[in-house]
Tab-separated table of C-alpha atoms in Angstrom:
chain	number	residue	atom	x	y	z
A	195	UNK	CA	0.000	0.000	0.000
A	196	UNK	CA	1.570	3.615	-0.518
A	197	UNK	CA	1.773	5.742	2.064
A	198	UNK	CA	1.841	9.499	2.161
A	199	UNK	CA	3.032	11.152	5.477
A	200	UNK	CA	2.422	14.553	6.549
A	201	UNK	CA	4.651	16.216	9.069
A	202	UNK	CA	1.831	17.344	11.827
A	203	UNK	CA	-1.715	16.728	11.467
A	204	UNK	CA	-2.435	20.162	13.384
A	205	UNK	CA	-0.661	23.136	13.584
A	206	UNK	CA	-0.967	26.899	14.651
A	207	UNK	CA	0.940	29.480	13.547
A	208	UNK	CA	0.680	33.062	13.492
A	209	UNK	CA	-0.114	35.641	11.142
A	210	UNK	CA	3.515	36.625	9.225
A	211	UNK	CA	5.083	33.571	10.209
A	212	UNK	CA	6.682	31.159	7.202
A	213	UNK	CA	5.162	27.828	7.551
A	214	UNK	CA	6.606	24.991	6.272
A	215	UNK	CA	4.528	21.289	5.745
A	216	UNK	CA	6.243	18.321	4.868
A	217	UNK	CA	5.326	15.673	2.567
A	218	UNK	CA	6.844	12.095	2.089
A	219	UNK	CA	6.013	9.111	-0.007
A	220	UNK	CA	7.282	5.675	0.172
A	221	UNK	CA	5.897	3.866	-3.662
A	222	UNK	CA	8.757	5.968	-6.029
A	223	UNK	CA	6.104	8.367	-7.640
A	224	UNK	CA	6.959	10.587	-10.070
A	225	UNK	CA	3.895	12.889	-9.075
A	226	UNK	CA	3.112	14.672	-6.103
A	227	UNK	CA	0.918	17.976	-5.278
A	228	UNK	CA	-0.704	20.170	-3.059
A	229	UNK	CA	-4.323	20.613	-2.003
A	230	UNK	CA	-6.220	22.614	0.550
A	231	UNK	CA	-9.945	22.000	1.142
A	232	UNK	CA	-12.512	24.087	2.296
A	233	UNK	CA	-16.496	23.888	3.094
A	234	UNK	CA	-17.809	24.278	-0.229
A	235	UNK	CA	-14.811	24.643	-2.290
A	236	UNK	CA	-13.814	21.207	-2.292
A	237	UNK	CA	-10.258	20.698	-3.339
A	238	UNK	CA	-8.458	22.835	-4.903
A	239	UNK	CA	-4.955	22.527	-6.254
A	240	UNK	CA	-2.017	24.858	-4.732
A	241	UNK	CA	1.075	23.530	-7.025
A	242	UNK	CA	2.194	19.913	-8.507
A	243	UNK	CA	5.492	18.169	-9.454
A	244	UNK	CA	6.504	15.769	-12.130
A	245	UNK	CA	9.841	15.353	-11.253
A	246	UNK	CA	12.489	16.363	-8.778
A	247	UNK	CA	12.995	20.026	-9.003
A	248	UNK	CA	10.299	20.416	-11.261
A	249	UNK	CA	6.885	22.545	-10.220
A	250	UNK	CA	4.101	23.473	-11.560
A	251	UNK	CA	1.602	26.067	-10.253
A	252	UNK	CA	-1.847	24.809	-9.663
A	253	UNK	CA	-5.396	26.821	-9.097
A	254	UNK	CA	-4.129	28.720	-6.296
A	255	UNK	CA	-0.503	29.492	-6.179
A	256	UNK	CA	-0.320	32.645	-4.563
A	257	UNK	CA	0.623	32.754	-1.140
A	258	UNK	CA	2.702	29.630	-1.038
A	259	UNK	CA	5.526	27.748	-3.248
A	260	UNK	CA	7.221	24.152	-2.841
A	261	UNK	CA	10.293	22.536	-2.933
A	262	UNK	CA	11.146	18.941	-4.319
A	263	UNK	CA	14.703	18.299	-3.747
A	264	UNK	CA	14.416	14.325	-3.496
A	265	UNK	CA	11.666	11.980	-5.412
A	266	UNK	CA	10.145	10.761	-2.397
A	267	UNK	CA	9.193	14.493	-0.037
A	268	UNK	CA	7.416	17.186	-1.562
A	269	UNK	CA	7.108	20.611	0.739
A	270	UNK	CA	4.624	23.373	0.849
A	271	UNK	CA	5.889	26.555	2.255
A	272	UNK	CA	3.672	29.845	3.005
A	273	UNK	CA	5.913	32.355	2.537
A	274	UNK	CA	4.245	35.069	5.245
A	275	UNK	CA	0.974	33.076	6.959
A	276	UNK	CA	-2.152	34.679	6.730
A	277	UNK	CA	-5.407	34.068	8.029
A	278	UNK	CA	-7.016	32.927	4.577
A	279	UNK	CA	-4.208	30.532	4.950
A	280	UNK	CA	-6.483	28.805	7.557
A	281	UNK	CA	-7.414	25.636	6.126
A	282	UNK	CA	-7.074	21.765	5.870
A	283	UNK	CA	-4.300	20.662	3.722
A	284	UNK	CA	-3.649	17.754	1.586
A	285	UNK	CA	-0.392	15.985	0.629
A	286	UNK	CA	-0.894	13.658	-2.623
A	287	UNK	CA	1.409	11.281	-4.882
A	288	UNK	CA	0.623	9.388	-7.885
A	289	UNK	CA	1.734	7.024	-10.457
A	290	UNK	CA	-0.789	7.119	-13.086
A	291	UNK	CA	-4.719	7.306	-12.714
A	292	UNK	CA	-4.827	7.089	-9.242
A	293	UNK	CA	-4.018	9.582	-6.556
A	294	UNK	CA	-3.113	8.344	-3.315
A	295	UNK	CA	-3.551	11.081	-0.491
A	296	UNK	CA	-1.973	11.730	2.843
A	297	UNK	CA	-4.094	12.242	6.292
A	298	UNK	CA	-3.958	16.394	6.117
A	299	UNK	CA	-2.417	19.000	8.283
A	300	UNK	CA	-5.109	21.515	9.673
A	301	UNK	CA	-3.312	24.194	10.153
A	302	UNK	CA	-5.217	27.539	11.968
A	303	UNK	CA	-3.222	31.174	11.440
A	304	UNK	CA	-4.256	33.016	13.980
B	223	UNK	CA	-13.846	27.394	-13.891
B	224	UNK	CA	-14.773	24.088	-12.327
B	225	UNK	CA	-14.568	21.385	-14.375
B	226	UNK	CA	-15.636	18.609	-12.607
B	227	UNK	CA	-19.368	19.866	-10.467
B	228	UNK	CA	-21.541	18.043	-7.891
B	229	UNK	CA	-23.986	19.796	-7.380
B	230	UNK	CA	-25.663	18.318	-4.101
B	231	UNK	CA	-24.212	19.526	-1.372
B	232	UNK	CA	-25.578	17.114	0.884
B	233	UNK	CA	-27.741	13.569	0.234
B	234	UNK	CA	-29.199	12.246	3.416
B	235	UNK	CA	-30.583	8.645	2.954
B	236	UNK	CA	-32.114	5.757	5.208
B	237	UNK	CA	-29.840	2.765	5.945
B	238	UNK	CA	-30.204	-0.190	3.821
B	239	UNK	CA	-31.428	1.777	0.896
B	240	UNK	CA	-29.698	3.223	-2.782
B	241	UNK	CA	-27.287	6.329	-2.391
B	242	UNK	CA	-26.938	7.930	-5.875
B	243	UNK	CA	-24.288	10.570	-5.667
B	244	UNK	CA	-23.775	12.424	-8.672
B	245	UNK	CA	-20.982	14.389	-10.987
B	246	UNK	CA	-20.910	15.753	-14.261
B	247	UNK	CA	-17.751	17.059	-15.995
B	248	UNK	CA	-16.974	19.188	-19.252
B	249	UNK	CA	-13.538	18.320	-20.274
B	250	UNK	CA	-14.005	15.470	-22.994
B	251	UNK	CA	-10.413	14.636	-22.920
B	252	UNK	CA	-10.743	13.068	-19.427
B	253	UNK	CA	-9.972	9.476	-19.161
B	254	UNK	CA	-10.351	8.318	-15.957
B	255	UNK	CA	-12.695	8.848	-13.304
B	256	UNK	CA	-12.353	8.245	-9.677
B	257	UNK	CA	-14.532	8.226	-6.179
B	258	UNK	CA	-13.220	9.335	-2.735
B	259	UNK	CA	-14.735	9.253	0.449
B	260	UNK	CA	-13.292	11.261	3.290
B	261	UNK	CA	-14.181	11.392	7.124
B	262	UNK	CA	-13.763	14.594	8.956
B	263	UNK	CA	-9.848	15.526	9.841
B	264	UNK	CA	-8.662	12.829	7.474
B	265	UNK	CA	-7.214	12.540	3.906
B	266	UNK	CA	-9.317	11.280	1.002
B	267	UNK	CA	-9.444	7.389	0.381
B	268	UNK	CA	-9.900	6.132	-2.866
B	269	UNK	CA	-13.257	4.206	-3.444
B	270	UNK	CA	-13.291	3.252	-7.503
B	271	UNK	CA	-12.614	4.509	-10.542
B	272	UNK	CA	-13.616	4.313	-14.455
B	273	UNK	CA	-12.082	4.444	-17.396
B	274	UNK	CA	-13.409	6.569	-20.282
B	275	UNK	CA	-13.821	3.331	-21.982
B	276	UNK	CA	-16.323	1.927	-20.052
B	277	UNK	CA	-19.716	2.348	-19.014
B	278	UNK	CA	-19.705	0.607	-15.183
B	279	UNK	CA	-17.794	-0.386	-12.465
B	280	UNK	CA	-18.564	-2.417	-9.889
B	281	UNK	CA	-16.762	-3.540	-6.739
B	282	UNK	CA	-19.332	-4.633	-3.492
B	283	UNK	CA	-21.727	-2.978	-2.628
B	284	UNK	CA	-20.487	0.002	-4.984
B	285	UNK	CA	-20.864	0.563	-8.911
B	286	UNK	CA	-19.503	4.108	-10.896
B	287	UNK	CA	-21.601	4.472	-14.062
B	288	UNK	CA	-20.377	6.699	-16.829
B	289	UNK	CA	-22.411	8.501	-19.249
B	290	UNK	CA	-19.623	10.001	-21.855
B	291	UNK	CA	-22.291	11.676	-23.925
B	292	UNK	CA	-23.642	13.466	-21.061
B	293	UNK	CA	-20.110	13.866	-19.335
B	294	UNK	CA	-22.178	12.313	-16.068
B	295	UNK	CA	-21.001	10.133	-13.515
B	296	UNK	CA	-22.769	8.507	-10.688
B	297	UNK	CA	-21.873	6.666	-7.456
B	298	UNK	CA	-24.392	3.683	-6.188
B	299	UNK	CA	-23.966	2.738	-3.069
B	300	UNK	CA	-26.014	-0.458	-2.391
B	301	UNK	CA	-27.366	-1.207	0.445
B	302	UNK	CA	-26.316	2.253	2.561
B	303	UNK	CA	-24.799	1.173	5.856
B	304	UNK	CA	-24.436	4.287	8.647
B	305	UNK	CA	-20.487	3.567	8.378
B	306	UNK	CA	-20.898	4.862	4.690
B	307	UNK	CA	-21.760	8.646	6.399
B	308	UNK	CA	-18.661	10.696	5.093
B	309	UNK	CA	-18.007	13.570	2.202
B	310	UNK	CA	-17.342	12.230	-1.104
B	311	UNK	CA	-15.307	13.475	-4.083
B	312	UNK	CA	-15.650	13.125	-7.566
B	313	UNK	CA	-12.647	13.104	-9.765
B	314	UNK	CA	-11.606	12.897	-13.025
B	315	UNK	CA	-8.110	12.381	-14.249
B	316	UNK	CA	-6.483	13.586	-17.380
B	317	UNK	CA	-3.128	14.275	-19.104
B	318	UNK	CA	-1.380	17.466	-17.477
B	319	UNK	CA	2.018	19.150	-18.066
B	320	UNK	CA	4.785	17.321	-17.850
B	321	UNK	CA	4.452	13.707	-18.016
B	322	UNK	CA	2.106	13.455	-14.975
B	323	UNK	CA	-1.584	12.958	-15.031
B	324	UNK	CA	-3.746	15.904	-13.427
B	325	UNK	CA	-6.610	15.424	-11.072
B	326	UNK	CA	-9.725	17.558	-10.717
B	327	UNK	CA	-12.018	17.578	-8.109
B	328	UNK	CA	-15.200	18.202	-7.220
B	329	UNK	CA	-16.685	20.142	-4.505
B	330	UNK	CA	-17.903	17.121	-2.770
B	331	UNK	CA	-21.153	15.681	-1.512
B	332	UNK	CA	-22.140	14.822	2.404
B	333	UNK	CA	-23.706	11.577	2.321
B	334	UNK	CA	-25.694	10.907	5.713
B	335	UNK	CA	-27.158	7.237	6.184
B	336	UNK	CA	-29.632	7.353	9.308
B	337	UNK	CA	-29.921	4.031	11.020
């Protein structure tokens, strides 16, 4: 079974702060990304990677960017938290049609 | 623009009957579509998918049609056990930039069985 792990499952910050949430997969995917989800937005796409050191933006970009130095982690970092930054995010890797996701950080900027 | 809806919000249904959650998409170049239930504070699991080359799915107690001329999919779930109560996520699944696939989402739907 792959797994996806996400650094914390909760986590409060403060507004201004740089965040960082880290993402690991275990199965060798080529593909990982970056969703939030929100009541009635569903999930929306932050950025993706195809490859190490490759990025792409998603939906909604602004606000954050990643890193993907080795195949297996994938990181999210919010530049300068903000309160719209409050939100349930997603950690997700993939090999082909399926995406396989991680448990989610909630993270709360206060 | 969204292009993968559910528009139901919510379904609320009586234990041991049909749940009929459903999606409709407007990219035509989608191949794959994909189900995924998700409890509150935890990530999405995957349920079952469709290709674009097939009409139904079936695995238990849950079958994905596909209607490619009306770019509408639907979840049965059959019979609806209280377990089942959870958000669930369309998807579809195409080719992206770079080599990798891209997924899009729907808004979700939150199924409630009542014993």
């Amino acid at each position: 079974d792959v797994k996806v792990t996400q650094s914390s499952r909760y986590l409060v910050k403060r507004t201004g702060e740089k965040v960082f949430l880290e993402c690991v997969q275990d199965m060798d995917h080529e593909n990982m990304f970056w969703y939030r989800q929100d009541p009635g937005l569903g999930l929306r796409l932050i950025y993706f990677s195809y490859d190490v050191k490759m990025k792409e933006k998603g939906d909604i970009p602004e606000g954050y960017s990643v890193s993907r130095e080795k195949k297996e982690r994938f990181s999210l970092i919010l530049e300068s938290a903000s309160t719209n930054q409050t939100s349930m995010y997603l950690c997700a890797s993939s090999l082909r049609h399926v995406v396989n996701f991680g448990p989610g950080t909630r993270l709360t900027v206060t | 623009d969204q292009q993968v809806k559910q528009n139901s919000p919510s379904l609320s249904v009586q234990e041991g009957r049909i749940s009929i959650l459903n999606c409709d998409y407007t990219n035509s170049m989608f191949d794959y579509f994909l189900w995924y239930k998700k409890y509150p504070a935890e990530g999405p699991t995957f349920l079952i998918s469709i290709s674009s080359i097939k009409d139904k799915n079936e695995d238990g107690r849950f079958t994905v049609f596909l209607n490619k001329s009306a770019k509408h999919l639907s979840l049965h779930i059959v019979p609806s056990q209280p377990g089942d109560s959870a958000v669930y996520f369309c998807a579809a699944s195409g080719v992206g930039r770079g080599t990798g696939n891209q997924f899009y989402f729907g808004t979700g739907t939150s199924l409630t069985v009542i014993p």
